[in-house]
Amino acid sequence: MIVIRLIWESLRFAMQALKSNLTRTILSLLGVTVGIFAIIAVFTLVDSLERNIKDSLTFLGSNVIRVDRFPFSSGPSQYPWWRYFRRPPSNYSEYVFLNERLKSASSVTIFASTRTTVKAGSNAFEQANLDGVVQNHKAVYDIPIQEGRFFTPMEINASRNVSIIGVKIANALFPNQNALGKEFKIKGLKFIVIGILQEEGEGLFDTPSKDEALLVPYGAFNKLFYVGKNGIEPTIAVKGRDDDPGLIALENEMAGLLRAKRGLRPTEENNFALNKSEFIQDAVGSIFAVISIAGWVIGGFSILIGGFGIANIMFVSVKERTGIIGIQKSLGAKNYFILMQFLFEATFLSLIGGLAGLLIVFGTTFVSLGNLEIILSFKNVLLGVGLSSAIGIASGIIPASLAAKMDPVEAIRMA
């Protein structure tokens, strides 16, 4: 009951402080509002950007190691691209070799990619993302099929002219029709649609989208384009197991097998790069961590000003209510009761400013920024509320302590 009474009286006094001098109180709380807005707005924008960027990088896969000529990571001044350029590309025999011998992998795939134009009658779709894949591809990368099915082993092994297409391609080639079972042409060769991928929507960057994807068997891709050195270079990708954190065991095993397959001597360096898909995502996270620190610095100055503003309100409030404090103490009110009363009041005032800042941030989530979807997360709301409460406590502790230590006789005399 005491706690409820404290909260009610503190809320009542806080409302009185707001009403008694509305302009002064609003100006004092403006610092907290701006500070909370600055910090939470930066965090919300950073979280939204990071989430959208990572979603745009889903085509790299999760828990996957790729065999490439060029590494994902290396400093610009130490990037010997001319040496990487001379490395041999991956090939189908290496895929078979790894697929038969890897023990630390859950699945292995090889694929070749290019952009091409597809046609169906008078309709055409340019710059489709064409991938030639094998049966294991769906075990390494997410292939969400909305209608139809994936390739059968017989279709892959026989290099059948069948295809799985994205929603944009389906709508462009077969408007107002069901694309399943329909025929279209790639470089004059007829292909039959056996599956349609789930709609993915627009990404933040110009990264490969499943809506513009076109999958065919790896052998069928070879009938359309030359694959190999001086042609389209295929990529081998290996999915790691869940019991191999960091994919350390898989990376070491892949390196040993590829060195053996390519006949490298112990003194020779690797002529291939093993790229983890998580590297780019971790790099993105590191960049945004620095931006978050900048948000703390920017918002910290505003919060500091807001804290002084609330402390000023509380000092004035203590002075105006000196007589009331004296009467309460003469009637037996304990020091902690007076202390908590003013601390609650400072916290409520700070929360009002913080909630105003959060409300402004929430309003910005309705602003359209192209393909960037801005979402105010529950985590950031809790951060804003917690930060506001901490500011209120820090700003009100000194005035509240002074009020709690007042002598009741002196307090009544000063009133």
mmCIF file of C-alpha atoms in Angstrom:
data_model
loop_
_atom_site.group_PDB
_atom_site.id
_atom_site.type_symbol
_atom_site.label_atom_id
_atom_site.label_comp_id
_atom_site.label_asym_id
_atom_site.label_seq_id
_atom_site.Cartn_x
_atom_site.Cartn_y
_atom_site.Cartn_z
ATOM 1 C CA MET A 1 0.000 0.000 0.000
ATOM 2 C CA ILE A 2 2.896 2.362 0.786
ATOM 3 C CA VAL A 3 4.392 1.760 -2.660
ATOM 4 C CA ILE A 4 1.046 2.375 -4.358
ATOM 5 C CA ARG A 5 0.600 5.555 -2.301
ATOM 6 C CA LEU A 6 4.102 6.713 -3.215
ATOM 7 C CA ILE A 7 3.490 6.122 -6.905
ATOM 8 C CA TRP A 8 0.136 7.902 -6.822
ATOM 9 C CA GLU A 9 1.426 10.951 -4.932
ATOM 10 C CA SER A 10 4.535 11.156 -7.134
ATOM 11 C CA LEU A 11 2.411 10.993 -10.261
ATOM 12 C CA ARG A 12 0.115 13.692 -8.863
ATOM 13 C CA PHE A 13 3.021 15.993 -7.982
ATOM 14 C CA ALA A 14 4.622 15.363 -11.382
ATOM 15 C CA MET A 15 1.406 16.396 -13.112
ATOM 16 C CA GLN A 16 1.234 19.490 -10.904
ATOM 17 C CA ALA A 17 4.830 20.363 -11.850
ATOM 18 C CA LEU A 18 3.865 20.096 -15.506
ATOM 19 C CA LYS A 19 0.764 22.252 -15.092
ATOM 20 C CA SER A 20 2.270 24.896 -12.807
ATOM 21 C CA ASN A 21 4.856 26.053 -15.330
ATOM 22 C CA LEU A 22 4.202 24.245 -18.571
ATOM 23 C CA THR A 23 6.743 26.141 -20.693
ATOM 24 C CA ARG A 24 9.589 25.679 -18.195
ATOM 25 C CA THR A 25 8.861 21.970 -17.777
ATOM 26 C CA ILE A 26 8.575 21.285 -21.513
ATOM 27 C CA LEU A 27 11.858 23.078 -22.215
ATOM 28 C CA SER A 28 13.534 21.146 -19.400
ATOM 29 C CA LEU A 29 12.218 17.800 -20.681
ATOM 30 C CA LEU A 30 13.150 18.647 -24.270
ATOM 31 C CA GLY A 31 16.734 17.521 -23.633
ATOM 32 C CA VAL A 32 15.568 14.044 -22.557
ATOM 33 C CA THR A 33 13.194 13.850 -25.519
ATOM 34 C CA VAL A 34 15.905 14.810 -28.016
ATOM 35 C CA GLY A 35 18.462 12.513 -26.377
ATOM 36 C CA ILE A 36 16.198 9.459 -26.328
ATOM 37 C CA PHE A 37 15.071 10.224 -29.872
ATOM 38 C CA ALA A 38 18.686 10.523 -31.096
ATOM 39 C CA ILE A 39 19.867 7.277 -29.497
ATOM 40 C CA ILE A 40 16.805 5.133 -30.246
ATOM 41 C CA ALA A 41 16.489 6.571 -33.785
ATOM 42 C CA VAL A 42 20.123 5.662 -34.529
ATOM 43 C CA PHE A 43 19.692 2.185 -33.030
ATOM 44 C CA THR A 44 16.436 1.635 -34.918
ATOM 45 C CA LEU A 45 17.976 2.744 -38.206
ATOM 46 C CA VAL A 46 21.113 0.669 -37.588
ATOM 47 C CA ASP A 47 19.092 -2.441 -36.696
ATOM 48 C CA SER A 48 16.837 -1.982 -39.723
ATOM 49 C CA LEU A 49 19.782 -1.439 -42.087
ATOM 50 C CA GLU A 50 21.683 -4.407 -40.666
ATOM 51 C CA ARG A 51 18.637 -6.665 -40.907
ATOM 52 C CA ASN A 52 17.878 -5.590 -44.482
ATOM 53 C CA ILE A 53 21.506 -5.982 -45.576
ATOM 54 C CA LYS A 54 21.770 -9.443 -44.027
ATOM 55 C CA ASP A 55 18.468 -10.417 -45.652
ATOM 56 C CA SER A 56 19.909 -9.240 -48.976
ATOM 57 C CA LEU A 57 22.891 -11.551 -48.408
ATOM 58 C CA THR A 58 20.821 -14.708 -47.901
ATOM 59 C CA PHE A 59 21.891 -15.876 -51.359
ATOM 60 C CA LEU A 60 25.304 -16.618 -49.767
ATOM 61 C CA GLY A 61 23.690 -19.248 -47.573
ATOM 62 C CA SER A 62 24.081 -19.970 -43.870
ATOM 63 C CA ASN A 63 26.821 -22.149 -42.401
ATOM 64 C CA VAL A 64 28.330 -22.495 -45.883
ATOM 65 C CA ILE A 65 31.913 -22.514 -47.183
ATOM 66 C CA ARG A 66 32.491 -21.662 -50.856
ATOM 67 C CA VAL A 67 35.484 -22.607 -52.993
ATOM 68 C CA ASP A 68 36.518 -19.513 -54.958
ATOM 69 C CA ARG A 69 39.615 -18.067 -56.576
ATOM 70 C CA PHE A 70 39.360 -14.775 -54.688
ATOM 71 C CA PRO A 71 39.009 -14.550 -50.881
ATOM 72 C CA PHE A 72 36.270 -12.461 -49.302
ATOM 73 C CA SER A 73 38.675 -10.960 -46.759
ATOM 74 C CA SER A 74 41.924 -9.120 -47.337
ATOM 75 C CA GLY A 75 43.168 -5.559 -46.883
ATOM 76 C CA PRO A 76 43.103 -3.405 -50.036
ATOM 77 C CA SER A 77 46.837 -2.677 -49.789
ATOM 78 C CA GLN A 78 47.626 -6.376 -49.379
ATOM 79 C CA TYR A 79 45.255 -7.786 -51.988
ATOM 80 C CA PRO A 80 47.381 -9.562 -54.628
ATOM 81 C CA TRP A 81 44.563 -9.893 -57.131
ATOM 82 C CA TRP A 82 46.975 -10.718 -59.949
ATOM 83 C CA ARG A 83 48.012 -13.889 -58.077
ATOM 84 C CA TYR A 84 44.416 -14.862 -57.329
ATOM 85 C CA PHE A 85 43.475 -14.206 -60.946
ATOM 86 C CA ARG A 86 45.922 -16.905 -62.096
ATOM 87 C CA ARG A 87 44.374 -19.543 -59.852
ATOM 88 C CA PRO A 88 42.469 -22.361 -61.572
ATOM 89 C CA PRO A 89 38.660 -22.297 -61.242
ATOM 90 C CA SER A 90 36.714 -25.070 -59.554
ATOM 91 C CA ASN A 91 35.390 -27.884 -61.719
ATOM 92 C CA TYR A 92 32.899 -30.729 -61.644
ATOM 93 C CA SER A 93 35.498 -33.404 -60.874
ATOM 94 C CA GLU A 94 36.484 -31.509 -57.693
ATOM 95 C CA TYR A 95 32.823 -31.408 -56.696
ATOM 96 C CA VAL A 96 32.553 -35.184 -57.115
ATOM 97 C CA PHE A 97 35.842 -35.645 -55.225
ATOM 98 C CA LEU A 98 34.669 -33.554 -52.257
ATOM 99 C CA ASN A 99 31.163 -34.993 -52.289
ATOM 100 C CA GLU A 100 32.533 -38.545 -52.005
ATOM 101 C CA ARG A 101 35.191 -37.852 -49.338
ATOM 102 C CA LEU A 102 34.095 -35.008 -47.060
ATOM 103 C CA LYS A 103 33.113 -36.293 -43.610
ATOM 104 C CA SER A 104 32.601 -32.948 -41.860
ATOM 105 C CA ALA A 105 29.981 -31.723 -44.343
ATOM 106 C CA SER A 106 26.239 -32.195 -44.377
ATOM 107 C CA SER A 107 25.992 -31.586 -48.132
ATOM 108 C CA VAL A 108 28.028 -30.433 -51.164
ATOM 109 C CA THR A 109 26.835 -28.651 -54.305
ATOM 110 C CA ILE A 110 28.228 -27.074 -57.454
ATOM 111 C CA PHE A 111 26.501 -24.405 -59.502
ATOM 112 C CA ALA A 112 27.199 -22.050 -62.387
ATOM 113 C CA SER A 113 25.495 -18.685 -62.749
ATOM 114 C CA THR A 114 24.905 -16.041 -65.393
ATOM 115 C CA ARG A 115 22.278 -13.543 -66.512
ATOM 116 C CA THR A 116 20.249 -14.215 -69.605
ATOM 117 C CA THR A 117 17.040 -13.371 -71.474
ATOM 118 C CA VAL A 118 14.139 -15.827 -71.505
ATOM 119 C CA LYS A 119 11.222 -15.780 -73.949
ATOM 120 C CA ALA A 120 7.752 -17.263 -74.203
ATOM 121 C CA GLY A 121 5.912 -16.294 -77.379
ATOM 122 C CA SER A 122 5.932 -12.509 -77.620
ATOM 123 C CA ASN A 123 6.803 -12.098 -73.941
ATOM 124 C CA ALA A 124 10.365 -11.828 -72.645
ATOM 125 C CA PHE A 125 12.226 -11.259 -69.391
ATOM 126 C CA GLU A 126 15.714 -9.778 -69.520
ATOM 127 C CA GLN A 127 18.513 -10.219 -66.982
ATOM 128 C CA ALA A 128 17.119 -13.366 -65.369
ATOM 129 C CA ASN A 129 19.485 -14.932 -62.807
ATOM 130 C CA LEU A 130 20.139 -18.321 -64.383
ATOM 131 C CA ASP A 131 21.700 -21.040 -62.180
ATOM 132 C CA GLY A 132 22.693 -24.523 -63.247
ATOM 133 C CA VAL A 133 22.392 -26.727 -60.149
ATOM 134 C CA VAL A 134 22.773 -30.329 -58.988
ATOM 135 C CA GLN A 135 20.505 -32.454 -56.799
ATOM 136 C CA ASN A 136 22.240 -31.460 -53.529
ATOM 137 C CA HIS A 137 21.709 -27.738 -54.155
ATOM 138 C CA LYS A 138 18.499 -27.567 -52.124
ATOM 139 C CA ALA A 139 20.318 -29.087 -49.123
ATOM 140 C CA VAL A 140 22.936 -26.292 -49.154
ATOM 141 C CA TYR A 141 20.800 -23.293 -50.134
ATOM 142 C CA ASP A 142 17.199 -22.470 -49.296
ATOM 143 C CA ILE A 143 14.984 -23.181 -52.321
ATOM 144 C CA PRO A 144 11.434 -22.310 -51.176
ATOM 145 C CA ILE A 145 9.033 -23.637 -53.803
ATOM 146 C CA GLN A 146 5.560 -22.116 -53.837
ATOM 147 C CA GLU A 147 4.079 -24.329 -56.556
ATOM 148 C CA GLY A 148 5.353 -27.450 -58.260
ATOM 149 C CA ARG A 149 8.474 -29.363 -57.199
ATOM 150 C CA PHE A 150 12.264 -29.566 -57.261
ATOM 151 C CA PHE A 151 14.257 -31.533 -59.847
ATOM 152 C CA THR A 152 14.305 -35.324 -59.599
ATOM 153 C CA PRO A 153 17.666 -37.183 -59.650
ATOM 154 C CA MET A 154 16.751 -38.544 -63.100
ATOM 155 C CA GLU A 155 16.167 -35.016 -64.469
ATOM 156 C CA ILE A 156 19.516 -33.849 -63.078
ATOM 157 C CA ASN A 157 21.472 -36.873 -64.327
ATOM 158 C CA ALA A 158 19.841 -36.773 -67.779
ATOM 159 C CA SER A 159 20.248 -32.977 -68.078
ATOM 160 C CA ARG A 160 16.561 -32.561 -68.890
ATOM 161 C CA ASN A 161 15.302 -29.186 -70.119
ATOM 162 C CA VAL A 162 13.180 -28.449 -67.076
ATOM 163 C CA SER A 163 13.215 -25.338 -64.935
ATOM 164 C CA ILE A 164 12.146 -23.699 -61.686
ATOM 165 C CA ILE A 165 11.412 -19.988 -62.081
ATOM 166 C CA GLY A 166 10.813 -16.948 -59.866
ATOM 167 C CA VAL A 167 7.545 -15.050 -59.521
ATOM 168 C CA LYS A 168 8.656 -12.062 -61.614
ATOM 169 C CA ILE A 169 9.678 -14.302 -64.510
ATOM 170 C CA ALA A 170 6.450 -16.292 -64.264
ATOM 171 C CA ASN A 171 4.334 -13.114 -64.350
ATOM 172 C CA ALA A 172 6.325 -11.624 -67.239
ATOM 173 C CA LEU A 173 6.277 -14.725 -69.450
ATOM 174 C CA PHE A 174 2.803 -16.010 -68.568
ATOM 175 C CA PRO A 175 0.653 -13.063 -67.413
ATOM 176 C CA ASN A 176 -2.663 -14.075 -65.816
ATOM 177 C CA GLN A 177 -1.775 -17.740 -66.275
ATOM 178 C CA ASN A 178 -0.443 -20.608 -64.193
ATOM 179 C CA ALA A 179 3.140 -21.079 -65.399
ATOM 180 C CA LEU A 180 3.403 -24.737 -64.319
ATOM 181 C CA GLY A 181 3.833 -27.008 -67.333
ATOM 182 C CA LYS A 182 4.308 -24.077 -69.723
ATOM 183 C CA GLU A 183 7.203 -23.870 -72.195
ATOM 184 C CA PHE A 184 9.681 -21.027 -72.665
ATOM 185 C CA LYS A 185 13.015 -20.628 -74.433
ATOM 186 C CA ILE A 186 16.574 -19.907 -73.320
ATOM 187 C CA LYS A 187 18.886 -19.213 -76.276
ATOM 188 C CA GLY A 188 16.451 -21.069 -78.530
ATOM 189 C CA LEU A 189 16.202 -24.220 -76.364
ATOM 190 C CA LYS A 190 12.786 -25.110 -74.981
ATOM 191 C CA PHE A 191 12.370 -25.588 -71.227
ATOM 192 C CA ILE A 192 9.321 -26.716 -69.236
ATOM 193 C CA VAL A 193 8.371 -25.058 -65.931
ATOM 194 C CA ILE A 194 8.109 -27.630 -63.118
ATOM 195 C CA GLY A 195 8.245 -25.256 -60.146
ATOM 196 C CA ILE A 196 7.682 -21.652 -59.052
ATOM 197 C CA LEU A 197 9.670 -20.112 -56.204
ATOM 198 C CA GLN A 198 8.078 -18.253 -53.311
ATOM 199 C CA GLU A 199 7.931 -14.489 -53.693
ATOM 200 C CA GLU A 200 10.804 -12.758 -51.895
ATOM 201 C CA GLY A 201 10.102 -9.076 -52.521
ATOM 202 C CA GLU A 202 12.468 -6.218 -53.225
ATOM 203 C CA GLY A 203 15.856 -6.259 -51.503
ATOM 204 C CA LEU A 204 17.789 -3.260 -50.219
ATOM 205 C CA PHE A 205 20.585 -3.684 -52.757
ATOM 206 C CA ASP A 206 20.906 -5.087 -56.246
ATOM 207 C CA THR A 207 21.598 -8.611 -54.996
ATOM 208 C CA PRO A 208 20.291 -11.785 -56.674
ATOM 209 C CA SER A 209 16.594 -12.147 -55.909
ATOM 210 C CA LYS A 210 14.619 -15.379 -55.942
ATOM 211 C CA ASP A 211 11.863 -13.491 -57.769
ATOM 212 C CA GLU A 212 14.194 -13.209 -60.787
ATOM 213 C CA ALA A 213 15.810 -16.640 -60.334
ATOM 214 C CA LEU A 214 15.830 -19.344 -62.961
ATOM 215 C CA LEU A 215 17.109 -22.830 -62.008
ATOM 216 C CA VAL A 216 17.963 -25.560 -64.487
ATOM 217 C CA PRO A 217 19.903 -28.839 -64.143
ATOM 218 C CA TYR A 218 23.687 -28.395 -64.223
ATOM 219 C CA GLY A 219 23.995 -30.445 -67.430
ATOM 220 C CA ALA A 220 21.299 -28.376 -69.144
ATOM 221 C CA PHE A 221 23.227 -25.223 -68.202
ATOM 222 C CA ASN A 222 26.293 -26.731 -69.924
ATOM 223 C CA LYS A 223 24.266 -27.091 -73.115
ATOM 224 C CA LEU A 224 23.560 -23.362 -73.068
ATOM 225 C CA PHE A 225 26.896 -21.902 -71.905
ATOM 226 C CA TYR A 226 30.519 -22.962 -71.795
ATOM 227 C CA VAL A 227 31.511 -23.762 -68.211
ATOM 228 C CA GLY A 228 35.146 -23.831 -67.157
ATOM 229 C CA LYS A 229 38.364 -21.883 -67.671
ATOM 230 C CA ASN A 230 37.852 -18.908 -70.016
ATOM 231 C CA GLY A 231 34.111 -19.459 -69.648
ATOM 232 C CA ILE A 232 31.591 -19.308 -66.828
ATOM 233 C CA GLU A 233 33.335 -20.490 -63.686
ATOM 234 C CA PRO A 234 31.323 -22.805 -61.424
ATOM 235 C CA THR A 235 31.287 -22.482 -57.636
ATOM 236 C CA ILE A 236 31.504 -25.349 -55.167
ATOM 237 C CA ALA A 237 29.637 -24.742 -51.904
ATOM 238 C CA VAL A 238 29.685 -26.970 -48.835
ATOM 239 C CA LYS A 239 27.138 -26.924 -46.019
ATOM 240 C CA GLY A 240 28.605 -27.477 -42.559
ATOM 241 C CA ARG A 241 27.179 -29.510 -39.720
ATOM 242 C CA ASP A 242 25.544 -27.943 -36.673
ATOM 243 C CA ASP A 243 28.051 -29.662 -34.349
ATOM 244 C CA ASP A 244 30.973 -27.827 -36.018
ATOM 245 C CA PRO A 245 30.896 -24.255 -34.634
ATOM 246 C CA GLY A 246 32.881 -21.885 -36.804
ATOM 247 C CA LEU A 247 33.224 -24.629 -39.447
ATOM 248 C CA ILE A 248 36.852 -25.107 -38.374
ATOM 249 C CA ALA A 249 36.895 -28.889 -38.899
ATOM 250 C CA LEU A 250 35.159 -28.580 -42.276
ATOM 251 C CA GLU A 251 37.509 -25.835 -43.459
ATOM 252 C CA ASN A 252 40.605 -27.865 -42.533
ATOM 253 C CA GLU A 253 39.264 -31.017 -44.176
ATOM 254 C CA MET A 254 38.310 -29.152 -47.353
ATOM 255 C CA ALA A 255 41.741 -27.536 -47.561
ATOM 256 C CA GLY A 256 43.489 -30.906 -47.203
ATOM 257 C CA LEU A 257 41.327 -32.643 -49.812
ATOM 258 C CA LEU A 258 41.567 -29.794 -52.343
ATOM 259 C CA ARG A 259 45.355 -29.639 -51.952
ATOM 260 C CA ALA A 260 45.522 -33.367 -52.597
ATOM 261 C CA LYS A 261 43.162 -33.131 -55.593
ATOM 262 C CA ARG A 262 45.155 -30.270 -57.143
ATOM 263 C CA GLY A 263 48.502 -31.959 -56.455
ATOM 264 C CA LEU A 264 49.969 -29.164 -54.327
ATOM 265 C CA ARG A 265 53.266 -29.894 -52.589
ATOM 266 C CA PRO A 266 53.617 -29.174 -48.831
ATOM 267 C CA THR A 267 55.706 -26.068 -49.520
ATOM 268 C CA GLU A 268 53.194 -24.586 -51.989
ATOM 269 C CA GLU A 269 50.474 -22.208 -50.840
ATOM 270 C CA ASN A 270 46.808 -22.846 -51.526
ATOM 271 C CA ASN A 271 45.654 -21.929 -55.027
ATOM 272 C CA PHE A 272 42.056 -21.593 -53.868
ATOM 273 C CA ALA A 273 40.096 -19.554 -51.333
ATOM 274 C CA LEU A 274 37.670 -21.012 -48.796
ATOM 275 C CA ASN A 275 35.117 -18.301 -48.098
ATOM 276 C CA LYS A 276 32.659 -18.507 -45.226
ATOM 277 C CA SER A 277 29.301 -16.852 -45.815
ATOM 278 C CA GLU A 278 29.292 -15.577 -42.210
ATOM 279 C CA PHE A 279 32.374 -13.430 -42.864
ATOM 280 C CA ILE A 280 30.438 -10.741 -44.750
ATOM 281 C CA GLN A 281 27.611 -10.780 -42.216
ATOM 282 C CA ASP A 282 30.111 -10.430 -39.339
ATOM 283 C CA ALA A 283 31.813 -7.565 -41.178
ATOM 284 C CA VAL A 284 28.443 -5.836 -41.585
ATOM 285 C CA GLY A 285 27.778 -6.310 -37.860
ATOM 286 C CA SER A 286 31.166 -4.767 -36.967
ATOM 287 C CA ILE A 287 30.492 -1.694 -39.105
ATOM 288 C CA PHE A 288 27.111 -1.095 -37.498
ATOM 289 C CA ALA A 289 28.567 -1.602 -34.019
ATOM 290 C CA VAL A 290 30.775 1.447 -34.671
ATOM 291 C CA ILE A 291 27.756 3.423 -35.905
ATOM 292 C CA SER A 292 25.896 2.477 -32.699
ATOM 293 C CA ILE A 293 28.727 3.924 -30.609
ATOM 294 C CA ALA A 294 28.409 7.155 -32.576
ATOM 295 C CA GLY A 295 24.696 7.157 -31.728
ATOM 296 C CA TRP A 296 25.504 6.897 -28.024
ATOM 297 C CA VAL A 297 27.915 9.818 -28.288
ATOM 298 C CA ILE A 298 25.449 12.022 -30.194
ATOM 299 C CA GLY A 299 22.514 11.234 -27.930
ATOM 300 C CA GLY A 300 24.631 11.333 -24.761
ATOM 301 C CA PHE A 301 25.125 15.104 -24.928
ATOM 302 C CA SER A 302 21.383 15.694 -25.299
ATOM 303 C CA ILE A 303 20.627 13.315 -22.438
ATOM 304 C CA LEU A 304 23.172 15.112 -20.242
ATOM 305 C CA ILE A 305 21.403 18.415 -20.907
ATOM 306 C CA GLY A 306 18.057 16.751 -20.246
ATOM 307 C CA GLY A 307 19.342 15.373 -16.944
ATOM 308 C CA PHE A 308 20.330 18.853 -15.794
ATOM 309 C CA GLY A 309 16.887 20.099 -16.844
ATOM 310 C CA ILE A 310 15.087 17.489 -14.710
ATOM 311 C CA ALA A 311 17.434 18.182 -11.777
ATOM 312 C CA ASN A 312 16.491 21.865 -12.088
ATOM 313 C CA ILE A 313 12.770 21.009 -12.001
ATOM 314 C CA MET A 314 13.313 18.856 -8.900
ATOM 315 C CA PHE A 315 15.289 21.532 -7.026
ATOM 316 C CA VAL A 316 12.493 24.011 -7.725
ATOM 317 C CA SER A 317 9.906 21.412 -6.675
ATOM 318 C CA VAL A 318 11.720 20.769 -3.383
ATOM 319 C CA LYS A 319 11.858 24.507 -2.667
ATOM 320 C CA GLU A 320 8.175 25.017 -3.489
ATOM 321 C CA ARG A 321 7.101 22.113 -1.274
ATOM 322 C CA THR A 322 9.367 22.778 1.706
ATOM 323 C CA GLY A 323 6.352 23.407 3.967
ATOM 324 C CA ILE A 324 4.621 20.211 2.827
ATOM 325 C CA ILE A 325 7.818 18.236 3.503
ATOM 326 C CA GLY A 326 7.995 19.725 7.021
ATOM 327 C CA ILE A 327 4.362 18.830 7.741
ATOM 328 C CA GLN A 328 4.819 15.267 6.402
ATOM 329 C CA LYS A 329 7.917 14.700 8.556
ATOM 330 C CA SER A 330 6.270 16.197 11.662
ATOM 331 C CA LEU A 331 3.410 13.723 11.190
ATOM 332 C CA GLY A 332 5.879 10.817 11.180
ATOM 333 C CA ALA A 333 6.899 10.443 7.514
ATOM 334 C CA LYS A 334 10.181 8.568 7.261
ATOM 335 C CA ASN A 335 13.179 9.877 5.317
ATOM 336 C CA TYR A 336 12.912 7.070 2.752
ATOM 337 C CA PHE A 337 9.260 8.030 2.087
ATOM 338 C CA ILE A 338 10.251 11.610 1.218
ATOM 339 C CA LEU A 339 13.228 10.363 -0.782
ATOM 340 C CA MET A 340 11.188 7.874 -2.823
ATOM 341 C CA GLN A 341 8.444 10.438 -3.372
ATOM 342 C CA PHE A 342 10.807 12.833 -5.151
ATOM 343 C CA LEU A 343 12.683 10.040 -6.938
ATOM 344 C CA PHE A 344 9.407 8.705 -8.346
ATOM 345 C CA GLU A 345 8.477 12.212 -9.433
ATOM 346 C CA ALA A 346 11.821 12.712 -11.230
ATOM 347 C CA THR A 347 11.462 9.299 -12.881
ATOM 348 C CA PHE A 348 7.929 10.068 -14.082
ATOM 349 C CA LEU A 349 9.036 13.398 -15.540
ATOM 350 C CA SER A 350 11.961 11.723 -17.306
ATOM 351 C CA LEU A 351 9.699 8.954 -18.613
ATOM 352 C CA ILE A 352 7.348 11.569 -20.067
ATOM 353 C CA GLY A 353 10.263 13.048 -22.024
ATOM 354 C CA GLY A 354 11.550 9.596 -23.016
ATOM 355 C CA LEU A 355 8.135 8.393 -24.182
ATOM 356 C CA ALA A 356 7.805 11.554 -26.288
ATOM 357 C CA GLY A 357 11.134 10.693 -27.936
ATOM 358 C CA LEU A 358 10.013 7.088 -28.532
ATOM 359 C CA LEU A 359 6.746 8.349 -30.026
ATOM 360 C CA ILE A 360 8.667 10.498 -32.517
ATOM 361 C CA VAL A 361 10.869 7.495 -33.448
ATOM 362 C CA PHE A 362 7.742 5.373 -33.922
ATOM 363 C CA GLY A 363 6.359 8.053 -36.230
ATOM 364 C CA THR A 364 9.465 7.875 -38.403
ATOM 365 C CA THR A 365 8.850 4.138 -39.023
ATOM 366 C CA PHE A 366 5.957 5.166 -41.298
ATOM 367 C CA VAL A 367 8.290 7.235 -43.494
ATOM 368 C CA SER A 368 9.133 5.466 -46.741
ATOM 369 C CA LEU A 369 12.858 5.068 -47.458
ATOM 370 C CA GLY A 370 12.756 3.086 -50.673
ATOM 371 C CA ASN A 371 13.128 -0.633 -50.019
ATOM 372 C CA LEU A 372 14.370 -0.080 -46.466
ATOM 373 C CA GLU A 373 11.823 -1.268 -43.913
ATOM 374 C CA ILE A 374 12.236 0.559 -40.584
ATOM 375 C CA ILE A 375 10.957 -1.263 -37.497
ATOM 376 C CA LEU A 376 11.061 -0.018 -33.895
ATOM 377 C CA SER A 377 11.919 -3.209 -32.041
ATOM 378 C CA PHE A 378 10.697 -4.099 -28.553
ATOM 379 C CA LYS A 379 14.346 -4.216 -27.459
ATOM 380 C CA ASN A 380 14.830 -0.561 -28.405
ATOM 381 C CA VAL A 381 11.564 0.433 -26.687
ATOM 382 C CA LEU A 382 12.799 -1.222 -23.484
ATOM 383 C CA LEU A 383 16.146 0.521 -23.916
ATOM 384 C CA GLY A 384 14.437 3.904 -24.244
ATOM 385 C CA VAL A 385 12.226 3.340 -21.197
ATOM 386 C CA GLY A 386 15.133 2.011 -19.127
ATOM 387 C CA LEU A 387 17.395 4.878 -20.143
ATOM 388 C CA SER A 388 14.694 7.426 -19.305
ATOM 389 C CA SER A 389 14.214 5.864 -15.880
ATOM 390 C CA ALA A 390 17.963 5.873 -15.224
ATOM 391 C CA ILE A 391 18.159 9.586 -16.175
ATOM 392 C CA GLY A 392 15.279 10.386 -13.840
ATOM 393 C CA ILE A 393 16.874 8.542 -10.911
ATOM 394 C CA ALA A 394 20.310 10.084 -11.529
ATOM 395 C CA SER A 395 18.837 13.585 -11.881
ATOM 396 C CA GLY A 396 16.523 13.332 -8.896
ATOM 397 C CA ILE A 397 18.756 11.622 -6.336
ATOM 398 C CA ILE A 398 20.438 14.820 -5.049
ATOM 399 C CA PRO A 399 17.239 16.955 -4.726
ATOM 400 C CA ALA A 400 15.433 13.974 -3.174
ATOM 401 C CA SER A 401 18.256 13.451 -0.662
ATOM 402 C CA LEU A 402 18.165 17.122 0.323
ATOM 403 C CA ALA A 403 14.398 16.917 0.818
ATOM 404 C CA ALA A 404 14.676 13.717 2.893
ATOM 405 C CA LYS A 405 17.313 15.239 5.218
ATOM 406 C CA MET A 406 15.332 18.416 5.989
ATOM 407 C CA ASP A 407 14.582 19.211 9.602
ATOM 408 C CA PRO A 408 10.779 19.355 9.985
ATOM 409 C CA VAL A 409 10.829 22.472 12.209
ATOM 410 C CA GLU A 410 13.166 24.371 9.868
ATOM 411 C CA ALA A 411 11.158 23.220 6.854
ATOM 412 C CA ILE A 412 7.891 24.574 8.309
ATOM 413 C CA ARG A 413 9.594 27.820 9.336
ATOM 414 C CA MET A 414 11.041 28.302 5.799
ATOM 415 C CA ALA A 415 7.675 27.721 4.148
#
